[in-house]
Coordinates of C-alpha atoms and ligand atoms in Angstrom, one line a residue:
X34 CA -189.8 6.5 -5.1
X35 CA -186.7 5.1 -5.3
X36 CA -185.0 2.6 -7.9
X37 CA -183.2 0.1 -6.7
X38 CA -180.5 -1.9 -8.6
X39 CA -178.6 -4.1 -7.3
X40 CA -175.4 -5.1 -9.7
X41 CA -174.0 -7.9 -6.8
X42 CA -177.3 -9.3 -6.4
X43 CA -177.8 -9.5 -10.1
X44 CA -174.6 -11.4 -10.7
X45 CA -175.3 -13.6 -7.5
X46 CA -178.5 -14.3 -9.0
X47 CA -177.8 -15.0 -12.6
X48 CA -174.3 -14.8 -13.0
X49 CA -174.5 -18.8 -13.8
X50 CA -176.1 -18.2 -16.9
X51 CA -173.6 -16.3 -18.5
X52 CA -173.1 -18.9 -21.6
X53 CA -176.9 -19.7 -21.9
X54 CA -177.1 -15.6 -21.9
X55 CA -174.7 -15.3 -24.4
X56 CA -175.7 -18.1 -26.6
X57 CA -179.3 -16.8 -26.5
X58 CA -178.7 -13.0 -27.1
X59 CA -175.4 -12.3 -28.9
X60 CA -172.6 -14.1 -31.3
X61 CA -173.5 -17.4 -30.8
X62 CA -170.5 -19.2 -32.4
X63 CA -168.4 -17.4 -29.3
X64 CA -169.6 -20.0 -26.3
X65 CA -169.9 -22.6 -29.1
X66 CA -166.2 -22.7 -29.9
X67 CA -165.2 -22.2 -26.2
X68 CA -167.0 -25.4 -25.1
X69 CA -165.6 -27.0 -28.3
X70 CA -161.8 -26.5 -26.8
X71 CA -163.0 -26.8 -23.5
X72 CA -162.2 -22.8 -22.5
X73 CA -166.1 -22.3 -21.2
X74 CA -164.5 -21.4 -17.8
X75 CA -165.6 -19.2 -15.0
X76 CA -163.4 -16.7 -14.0
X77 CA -164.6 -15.3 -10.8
X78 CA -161.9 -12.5 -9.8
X79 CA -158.7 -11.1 -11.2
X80 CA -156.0 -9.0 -10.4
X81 CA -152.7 -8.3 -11.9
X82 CA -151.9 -10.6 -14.4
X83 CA -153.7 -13.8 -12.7
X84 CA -157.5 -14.9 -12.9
X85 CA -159.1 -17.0 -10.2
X86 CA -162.2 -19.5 -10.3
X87 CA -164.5 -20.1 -7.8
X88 CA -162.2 -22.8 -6.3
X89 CA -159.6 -20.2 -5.6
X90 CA -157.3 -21.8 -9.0
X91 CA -155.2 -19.4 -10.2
X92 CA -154.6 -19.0 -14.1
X93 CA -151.7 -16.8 -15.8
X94 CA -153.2 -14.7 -18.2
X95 CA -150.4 -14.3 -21.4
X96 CA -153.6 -12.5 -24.0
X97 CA -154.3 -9.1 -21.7
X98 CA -157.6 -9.3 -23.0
X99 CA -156.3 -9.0 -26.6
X100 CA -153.6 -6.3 -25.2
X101 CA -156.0 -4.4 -23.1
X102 CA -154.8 -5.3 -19.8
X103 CA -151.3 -3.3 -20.0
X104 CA -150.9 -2.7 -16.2
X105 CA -152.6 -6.0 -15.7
X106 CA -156.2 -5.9 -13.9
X107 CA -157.3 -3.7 -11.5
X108 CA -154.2 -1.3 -11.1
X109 CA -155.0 -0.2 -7.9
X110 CA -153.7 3.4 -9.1
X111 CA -155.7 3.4 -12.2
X112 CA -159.1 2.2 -10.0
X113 CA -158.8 5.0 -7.6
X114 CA -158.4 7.5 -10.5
X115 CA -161.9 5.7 -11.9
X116 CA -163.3 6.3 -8.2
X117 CA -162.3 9.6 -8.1
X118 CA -163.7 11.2 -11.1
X119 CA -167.1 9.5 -10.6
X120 CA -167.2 11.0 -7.1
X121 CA -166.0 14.2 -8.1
X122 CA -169.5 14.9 -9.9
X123 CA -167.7 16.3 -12.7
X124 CA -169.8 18.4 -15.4
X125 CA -168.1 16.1 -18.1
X126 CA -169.5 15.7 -22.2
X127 CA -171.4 19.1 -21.9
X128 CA -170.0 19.5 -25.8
X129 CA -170.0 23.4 -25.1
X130 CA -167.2 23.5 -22.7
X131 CA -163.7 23.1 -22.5
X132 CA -162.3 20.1 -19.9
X133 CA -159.0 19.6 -18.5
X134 CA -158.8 16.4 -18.1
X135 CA -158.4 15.7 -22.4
X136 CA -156.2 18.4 -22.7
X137 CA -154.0 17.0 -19.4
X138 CA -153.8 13.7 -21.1
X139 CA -153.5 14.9 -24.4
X140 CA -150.2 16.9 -22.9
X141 CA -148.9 13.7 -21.5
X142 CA -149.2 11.2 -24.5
X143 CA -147.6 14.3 -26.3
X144 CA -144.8 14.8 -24.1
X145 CA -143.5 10.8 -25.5
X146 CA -143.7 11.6 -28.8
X147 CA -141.9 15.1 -29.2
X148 CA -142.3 15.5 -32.9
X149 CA -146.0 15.1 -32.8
X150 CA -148.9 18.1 -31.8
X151 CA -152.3 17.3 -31.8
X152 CA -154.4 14.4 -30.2
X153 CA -158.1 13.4 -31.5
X154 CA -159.6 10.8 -29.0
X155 CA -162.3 8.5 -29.9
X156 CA -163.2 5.1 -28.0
X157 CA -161.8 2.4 -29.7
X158 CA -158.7 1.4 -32.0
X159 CA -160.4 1.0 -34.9
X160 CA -162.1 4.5 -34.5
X161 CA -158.2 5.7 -33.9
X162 CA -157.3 4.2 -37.5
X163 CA -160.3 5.6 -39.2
X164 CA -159.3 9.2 -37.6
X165 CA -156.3 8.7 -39.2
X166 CA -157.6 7.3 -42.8
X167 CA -160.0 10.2 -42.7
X168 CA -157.2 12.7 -41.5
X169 CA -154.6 11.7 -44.7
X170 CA -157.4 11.6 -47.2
X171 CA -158.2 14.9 -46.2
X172 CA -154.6 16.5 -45.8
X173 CA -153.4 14.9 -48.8
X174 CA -156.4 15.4 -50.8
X175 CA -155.4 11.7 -52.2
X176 CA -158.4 8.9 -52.2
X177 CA -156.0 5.8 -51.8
X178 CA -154.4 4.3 -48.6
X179 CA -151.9 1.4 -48.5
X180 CA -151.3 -1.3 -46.1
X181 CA -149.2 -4.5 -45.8
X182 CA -150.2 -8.1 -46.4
X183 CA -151.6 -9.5 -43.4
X184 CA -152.1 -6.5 -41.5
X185 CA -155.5 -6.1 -38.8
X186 CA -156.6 -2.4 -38.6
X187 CA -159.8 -3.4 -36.8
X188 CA -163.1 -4.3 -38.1
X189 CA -165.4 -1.1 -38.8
X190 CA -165.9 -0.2 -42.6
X191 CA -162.6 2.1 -43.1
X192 CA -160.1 -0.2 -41.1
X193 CA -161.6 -3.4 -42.8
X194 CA -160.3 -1.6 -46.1
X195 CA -157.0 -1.7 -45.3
X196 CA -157.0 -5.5 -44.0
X197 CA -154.9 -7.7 -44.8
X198 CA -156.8 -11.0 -44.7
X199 CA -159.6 -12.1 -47.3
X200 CA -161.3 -13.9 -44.1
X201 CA -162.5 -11.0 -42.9
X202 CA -163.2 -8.7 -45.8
X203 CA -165.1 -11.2 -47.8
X204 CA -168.5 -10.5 -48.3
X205 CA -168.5 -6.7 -47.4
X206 CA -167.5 -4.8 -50.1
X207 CA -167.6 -2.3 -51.7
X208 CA -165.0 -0.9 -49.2
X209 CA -162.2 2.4 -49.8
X210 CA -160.2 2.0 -52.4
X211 CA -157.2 0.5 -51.4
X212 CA -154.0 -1.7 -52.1
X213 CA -151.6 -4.6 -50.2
X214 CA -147.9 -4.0 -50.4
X215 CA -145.6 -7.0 -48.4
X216 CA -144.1 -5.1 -45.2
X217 CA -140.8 -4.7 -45.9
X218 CA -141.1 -4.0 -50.0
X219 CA -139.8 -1.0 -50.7
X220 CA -140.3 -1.3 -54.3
X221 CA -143.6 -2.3 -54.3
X222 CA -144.4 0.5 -52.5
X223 CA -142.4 2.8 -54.4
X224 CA -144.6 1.0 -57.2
X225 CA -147.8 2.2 -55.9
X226 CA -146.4 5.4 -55.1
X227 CA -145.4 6.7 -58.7
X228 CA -150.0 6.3 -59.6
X229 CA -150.2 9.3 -57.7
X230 CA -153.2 8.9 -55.9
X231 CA -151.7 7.5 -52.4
X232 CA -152.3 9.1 -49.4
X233 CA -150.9 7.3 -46.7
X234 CA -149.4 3.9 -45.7
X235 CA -150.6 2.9 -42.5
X236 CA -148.4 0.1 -41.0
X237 CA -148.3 -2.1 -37.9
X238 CA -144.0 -1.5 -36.7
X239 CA -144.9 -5.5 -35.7
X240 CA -148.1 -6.8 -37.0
X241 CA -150.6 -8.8 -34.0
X242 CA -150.9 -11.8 -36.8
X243 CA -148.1 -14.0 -36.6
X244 CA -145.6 -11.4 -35.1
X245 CA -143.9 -10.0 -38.1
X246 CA -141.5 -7.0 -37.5
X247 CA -140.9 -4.7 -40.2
X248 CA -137.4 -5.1 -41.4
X249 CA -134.4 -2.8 -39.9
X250 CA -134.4 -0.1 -42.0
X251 CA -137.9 -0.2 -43.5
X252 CA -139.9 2.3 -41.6
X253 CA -137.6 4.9 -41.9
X254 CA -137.1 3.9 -45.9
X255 CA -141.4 3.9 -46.5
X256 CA -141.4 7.5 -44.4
X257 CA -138.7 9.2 -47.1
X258 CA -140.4 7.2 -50.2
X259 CA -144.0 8.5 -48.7
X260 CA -142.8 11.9 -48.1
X261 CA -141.0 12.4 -51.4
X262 CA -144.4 11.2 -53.1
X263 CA -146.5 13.9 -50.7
X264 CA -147.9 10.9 -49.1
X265 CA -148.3 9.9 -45.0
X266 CA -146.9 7.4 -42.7
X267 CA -149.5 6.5 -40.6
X268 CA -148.2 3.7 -37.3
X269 CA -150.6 1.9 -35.9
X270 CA -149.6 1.6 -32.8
X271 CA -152.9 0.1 -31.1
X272 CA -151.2 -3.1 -30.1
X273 CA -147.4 -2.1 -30.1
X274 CA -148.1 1.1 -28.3
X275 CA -147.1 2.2 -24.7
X276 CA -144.4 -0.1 -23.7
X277 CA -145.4 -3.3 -25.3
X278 CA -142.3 -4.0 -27.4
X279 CA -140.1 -2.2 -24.6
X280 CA -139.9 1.3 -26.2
X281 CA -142.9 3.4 -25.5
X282 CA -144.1 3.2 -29.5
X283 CA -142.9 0.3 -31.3
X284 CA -141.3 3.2 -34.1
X285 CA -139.4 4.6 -31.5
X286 CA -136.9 1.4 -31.9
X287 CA -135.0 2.9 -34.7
X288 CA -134.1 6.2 -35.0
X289 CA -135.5 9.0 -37.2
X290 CA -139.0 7.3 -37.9
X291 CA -141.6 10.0 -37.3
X292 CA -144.9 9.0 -38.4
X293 CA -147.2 11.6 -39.4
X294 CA -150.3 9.8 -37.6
X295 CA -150.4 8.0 -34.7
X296 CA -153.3 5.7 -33.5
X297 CA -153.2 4.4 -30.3
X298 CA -156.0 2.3 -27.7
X299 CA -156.1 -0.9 -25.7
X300 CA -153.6 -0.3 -22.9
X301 CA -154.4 3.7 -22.7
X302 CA -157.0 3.5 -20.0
X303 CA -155.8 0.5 -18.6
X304 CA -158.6 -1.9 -19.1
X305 CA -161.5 -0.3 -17.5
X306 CA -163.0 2.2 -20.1
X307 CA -163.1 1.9 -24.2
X308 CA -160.5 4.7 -25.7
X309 CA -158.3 5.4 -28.8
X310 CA -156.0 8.3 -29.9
X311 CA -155.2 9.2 -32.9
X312 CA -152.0 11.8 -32.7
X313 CA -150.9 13.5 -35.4
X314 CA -148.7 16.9 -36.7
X315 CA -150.3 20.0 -36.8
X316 CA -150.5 20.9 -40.7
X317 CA -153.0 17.8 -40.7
X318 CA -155.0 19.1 -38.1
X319 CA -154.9 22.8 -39.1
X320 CA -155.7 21.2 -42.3
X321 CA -159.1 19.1 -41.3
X322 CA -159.8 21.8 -38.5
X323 CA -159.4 24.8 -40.9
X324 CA -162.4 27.2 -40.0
X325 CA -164.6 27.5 -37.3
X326 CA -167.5 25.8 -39.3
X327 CA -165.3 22.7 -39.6
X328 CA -165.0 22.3 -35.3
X329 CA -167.3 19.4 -35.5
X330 CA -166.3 17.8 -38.8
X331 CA -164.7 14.7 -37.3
X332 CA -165.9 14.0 -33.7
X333 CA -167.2 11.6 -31.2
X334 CA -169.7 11.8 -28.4
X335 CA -168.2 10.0 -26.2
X336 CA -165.1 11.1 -27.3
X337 CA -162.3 12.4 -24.4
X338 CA -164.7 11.1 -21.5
X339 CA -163.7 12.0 -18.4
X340 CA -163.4 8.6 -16.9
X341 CA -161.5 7.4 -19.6
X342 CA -159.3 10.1 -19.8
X343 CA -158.7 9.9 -15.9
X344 CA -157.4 6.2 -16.4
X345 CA -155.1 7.5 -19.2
X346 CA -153.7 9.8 -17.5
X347 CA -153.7 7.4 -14.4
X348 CA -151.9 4.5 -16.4
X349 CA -149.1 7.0 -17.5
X350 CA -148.4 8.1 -14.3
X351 CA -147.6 4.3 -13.3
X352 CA -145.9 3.6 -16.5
X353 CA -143.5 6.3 -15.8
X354 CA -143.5 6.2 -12.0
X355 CA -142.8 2.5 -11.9
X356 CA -140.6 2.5 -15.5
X357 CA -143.0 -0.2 -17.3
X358 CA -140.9 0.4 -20.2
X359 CA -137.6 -0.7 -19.1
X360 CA -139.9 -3.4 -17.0
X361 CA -140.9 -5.0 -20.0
X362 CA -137.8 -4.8 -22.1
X363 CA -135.7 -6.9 -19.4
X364 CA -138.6 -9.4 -18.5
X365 CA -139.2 -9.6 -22.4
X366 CA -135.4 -10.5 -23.1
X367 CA -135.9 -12.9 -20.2
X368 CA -139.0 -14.7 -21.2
X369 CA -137.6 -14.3 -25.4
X370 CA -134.1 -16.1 -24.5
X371 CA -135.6 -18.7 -22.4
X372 CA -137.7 -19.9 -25.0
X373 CA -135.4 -19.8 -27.7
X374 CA -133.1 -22.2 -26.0
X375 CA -135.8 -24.7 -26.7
X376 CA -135.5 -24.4 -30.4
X377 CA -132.7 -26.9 -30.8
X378 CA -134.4 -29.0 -28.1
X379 CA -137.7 -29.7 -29.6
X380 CA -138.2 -30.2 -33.6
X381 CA -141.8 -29.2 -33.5
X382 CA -140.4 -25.5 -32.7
X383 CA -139.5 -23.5 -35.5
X384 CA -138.9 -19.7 -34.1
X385 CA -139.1 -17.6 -31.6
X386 CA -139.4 -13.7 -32.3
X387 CA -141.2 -10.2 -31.2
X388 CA -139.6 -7.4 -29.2
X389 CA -140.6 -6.9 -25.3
X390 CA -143.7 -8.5 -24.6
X391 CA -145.0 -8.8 -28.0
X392 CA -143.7 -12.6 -28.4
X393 CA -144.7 -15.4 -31.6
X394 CA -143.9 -19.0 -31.2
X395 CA -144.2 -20.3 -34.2
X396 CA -144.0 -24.2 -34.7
X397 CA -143.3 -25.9 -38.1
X398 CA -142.5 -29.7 -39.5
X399 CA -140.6 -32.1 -37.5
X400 CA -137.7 -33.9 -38.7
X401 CA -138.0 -36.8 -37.3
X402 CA -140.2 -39.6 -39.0
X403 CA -142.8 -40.2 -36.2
X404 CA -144.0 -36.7 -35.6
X405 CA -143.8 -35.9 -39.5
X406 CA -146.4 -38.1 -40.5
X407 CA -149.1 -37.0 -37.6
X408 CA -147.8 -32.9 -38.5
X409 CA -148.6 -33.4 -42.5
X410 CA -151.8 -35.2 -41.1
X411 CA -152.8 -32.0 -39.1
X412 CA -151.6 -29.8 -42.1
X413 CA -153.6 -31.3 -44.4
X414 CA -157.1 -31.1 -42.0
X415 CA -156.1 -27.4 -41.4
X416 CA -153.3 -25.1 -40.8
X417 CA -153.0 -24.2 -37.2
X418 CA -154.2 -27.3 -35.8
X419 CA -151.0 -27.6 -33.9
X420 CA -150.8 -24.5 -32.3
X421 CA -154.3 -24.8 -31.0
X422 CA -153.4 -28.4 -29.8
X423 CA -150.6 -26.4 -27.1
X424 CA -153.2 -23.9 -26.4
X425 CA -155.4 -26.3 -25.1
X426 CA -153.5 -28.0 -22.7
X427 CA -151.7 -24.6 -21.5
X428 CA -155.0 -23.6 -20.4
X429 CA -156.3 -27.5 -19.4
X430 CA -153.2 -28.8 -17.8
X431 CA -151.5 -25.5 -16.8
X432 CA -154.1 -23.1 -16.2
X433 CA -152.3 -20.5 -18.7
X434 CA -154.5 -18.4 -21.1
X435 CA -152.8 -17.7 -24.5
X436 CA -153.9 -17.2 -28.3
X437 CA -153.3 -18.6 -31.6
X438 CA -152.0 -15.4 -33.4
X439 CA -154.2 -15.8 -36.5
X440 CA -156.3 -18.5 -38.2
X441 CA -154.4 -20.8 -40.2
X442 CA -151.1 -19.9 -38.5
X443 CA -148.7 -22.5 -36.3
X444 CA -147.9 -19.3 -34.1
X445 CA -149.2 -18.5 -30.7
X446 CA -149.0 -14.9 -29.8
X447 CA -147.9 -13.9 -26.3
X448 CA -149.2 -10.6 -25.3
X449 CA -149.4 -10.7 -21.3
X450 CA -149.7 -7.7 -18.9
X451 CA -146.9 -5.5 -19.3
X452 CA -146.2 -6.2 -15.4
X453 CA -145.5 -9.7 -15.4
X454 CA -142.9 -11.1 -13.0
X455 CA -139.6 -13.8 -13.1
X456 CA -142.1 -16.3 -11.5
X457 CA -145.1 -15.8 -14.2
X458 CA -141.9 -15.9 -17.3
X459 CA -141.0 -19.4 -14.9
X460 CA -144.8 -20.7 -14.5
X461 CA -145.0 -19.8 -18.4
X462 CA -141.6 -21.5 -19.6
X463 CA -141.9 -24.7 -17.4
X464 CA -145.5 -25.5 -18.9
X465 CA -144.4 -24.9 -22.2
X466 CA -142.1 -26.8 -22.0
X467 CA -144.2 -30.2 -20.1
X468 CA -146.3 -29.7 -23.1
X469 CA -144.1 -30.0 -26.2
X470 CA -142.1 -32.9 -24.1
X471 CA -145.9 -34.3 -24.4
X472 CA -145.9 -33.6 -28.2
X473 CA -142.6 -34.7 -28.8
X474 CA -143.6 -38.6 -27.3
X475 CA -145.9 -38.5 -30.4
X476 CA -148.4 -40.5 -28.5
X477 CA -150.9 -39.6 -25.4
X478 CA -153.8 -37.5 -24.9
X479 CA -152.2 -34.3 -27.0
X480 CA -152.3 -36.3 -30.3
X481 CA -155.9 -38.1 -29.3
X482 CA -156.8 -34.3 -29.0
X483 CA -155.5 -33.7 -32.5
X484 CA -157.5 -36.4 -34.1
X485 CA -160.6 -35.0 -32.7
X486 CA -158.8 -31.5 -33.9
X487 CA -158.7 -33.2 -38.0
X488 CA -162.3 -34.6 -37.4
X489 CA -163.8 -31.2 -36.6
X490 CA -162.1 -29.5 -39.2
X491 CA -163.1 -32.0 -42.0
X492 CA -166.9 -31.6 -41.0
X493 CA -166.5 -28.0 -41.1
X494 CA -165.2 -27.6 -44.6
Ligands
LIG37 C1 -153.0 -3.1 -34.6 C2 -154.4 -2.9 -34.3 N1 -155.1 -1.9 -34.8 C3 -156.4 -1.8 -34.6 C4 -157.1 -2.7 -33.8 C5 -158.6 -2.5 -33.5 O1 -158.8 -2.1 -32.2 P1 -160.2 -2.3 -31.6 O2 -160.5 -3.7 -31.4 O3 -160.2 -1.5 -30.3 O4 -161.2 -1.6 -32.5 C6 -156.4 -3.8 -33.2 C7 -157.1 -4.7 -32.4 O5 -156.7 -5.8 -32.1 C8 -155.0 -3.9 -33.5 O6 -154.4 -4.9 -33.0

């Protein structure tokens, strides 16, 4: 007897249910905020860094799926490396063997960070960061880890300790002992140094929320303090990493940082199938991996897959075959300097900053009396209202997809697909720009949306 599944025929059949499905069967505030701000679209196809509904509208996508989507969707590269290793029948996750395909990629990701050995892979980034809490704890013998105010590790148990935002950690504690040090305090870390119990700081070289880059100077500072204290630099890299910021690791921008741990994800298997790295030296892993009765002491099932590991090695083979890197640092400079001309043009806009395509906008209080009053009026419903309110019609008006980089923030993060063109950067700058002339005439449907903005956030308090 045969089985039959059809996946087509189920996504013809009840593909139009998807925010029913979703409000029935899994986080149910997720399709209740999207048809609150009017996102509960349907995509139907996508490719590169553009989606399409069923009429054929295209939309820029500037989010990547939250950084994901390096090489954009559906590298055609990176899908034939997919099809091939399902076709080649691989004997893949027997546990008792030895594959090539890990130790290929492994090799690779290796070869662009020479002072670095070893690679653990695992299937997410937060698995990558606890690898790499686990891995200092152990090699330092030391129970406490630092991290900077406002930093996002990811979300399981370990990586929630060393989060920088009440919002998420409240209610779940007990969680690893841990302190917050301001990125960019050398003293304070010094500070926590001198208790002797620190075993790593792990550190975003720019954080996701609100685009914060560590000062010039500061990475390389923390690594001497760290060292001189027997304690670990640990990057994350998970959002910063492979070409994001226009070096291949966001350290890599200043010379002589070399971070004992290295956690990598999102981009590395370019969108199709889960992954993380964590890379590290080899005294750390000689250190966890000491004796043969230790080979299993920190490990993953699904860990080094073969289809994910064909993707990663897929995706670096474009980015160095078709230099992403150098890709993203001119269209980065281009997109960066385009927007910052519009500082002095529009009072609303505070800042520009980020390296590559790793970009914040970040808005603040208007001058001018008009717009003051409806700003302090937004400020005092909520912070972030604003941002949201050019989100909105970005996606509405414009058909462009971007994020609010952090609740309670007037930034919107721009993360797009590393492969981005001159036109997108033009699409992106030119309905930027239609909407703040919008909020700048302090009146219209941008400001109604506001008020509706206030009265939401005062029945939610
Ligand atoms: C810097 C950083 N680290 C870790 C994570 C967690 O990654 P994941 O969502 O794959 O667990 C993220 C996710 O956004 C991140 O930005």
């Amino acid at each position: 007897m045969t089985t039959e599944f059809d996946l087509g025929a189920l996504l013809a059949e009840r593909g139009a249910e998807r925010y029913e499905l979703h409000a029935r069967h899994l986080n149910p505030q997720l399709p209740r905020m999207l048809h609150t701000i009017g996102f509960d679209k349907v995509y139907e196809r996508a490719e590169g860094a553009h989606f399409f509904d069923a009429d054929g509208n295209d939309y820029l996508d500037m989010l990547a799926g939250f950084g994901v989507m390096g090489l954009g969707r559906h590298h055609p590269v990176v899908r034939k490396a997919l099809h091939d290793v399902l076709d080649l029948d691989l004997a893949d996750l027997t546990r008792f063997d030895c594959q090539p395909l890990p130790g290929l990629l492994a090799e690779r990701l290796l070869a662009h960070s020479p002072h670095l050995d070893r690679v653990f892979f695992g299937n997410s980034g937060t698995e990558a960061v606890e690898t790499a809490l686990k891995f200092a704890r152990y090699a330092t013998g030391k129970p406490r880890v630092l991290y900077c105010d406002h930093a996002f590790h990811g979300l399981t148990t370990g990586s929630l300790s060393v989060n920088g935002e009440d919002g998420f950690r409240d209610g779940f504690a007990p969680l690893l002992p841990d302190t917050a040090v301001p990125l960019g305090d050398l003293d304070a870390l010094a500070r926590e140094l001198r208790k002797g119990d620190v075993a790593a700081l792990i550190v975003e070289p720019i954080q996701g929320k609100g685009v914060h880059e560590a000062p010039p100077g500061y990475l390389r500072a923390a690594q001497e303090l760290l060292h001189k204290h027997k304690a670990l630099l640990i990057a994350d890299e998970v959002q910063t990493g492979l070409g994001r910021t226009g070096d291949f690791y966001a350290y890599q921008h200043e010379d002589g940082v070399e971070p004992d741990l290295v956690c990598v994800a999102k981009a590395l298997s370019g969108g199709y199938v889960p992954v993380g790295a964590t890379l590290g030296k080899e005294w750390i892993f000689k250190k966890v991996y000491s004796s043969m009765d230790r080979v299993l002491v920190h490990s993953a099932s699904f860990g080094s897959n073969a289809q994910a590991m064909a993707c990663g090695l897929a995706v670096l083979s474009v980015m160095e075959n078709e230099q992403i890197v150098a890709g993203v640092r001119r269209t980065g400079e281009l997109l960066k300097s385009r927007l910052a001309t519009l500082i002095d043009k529009y009072e609303l806009l505070a800042d520009v900053r980020g390296r590559g395509l790793m970009i914040g906008i970040e808005f603040g209080k208007p001058s001018s009396l008009k717009l003051r009053g409806r700003w302090t009026m937004l400020q005092a419903a909520r912070k972030g209202l604003f941002a949201q309110m050019v989100v909105v019609p970005l996606l509405q008006k414009h058909r462009i997809l971007t994020q609010v980089s952090g609740d309670h923030l007037e930034v919107i993060k721009l993360i797009p697909p590393l492969v981005i063109d001159e036109a997108d950067v033009d699409r992106f700058v030119d309905a930027f720009t239609a909407v703040m002339d919008d909020a700048h005439s302090g009146g219209g449907l941008m400001w109604d949306f506001g008020k509706t903005l206030i009265k939401q956030a005062v029945a939610n308090r």
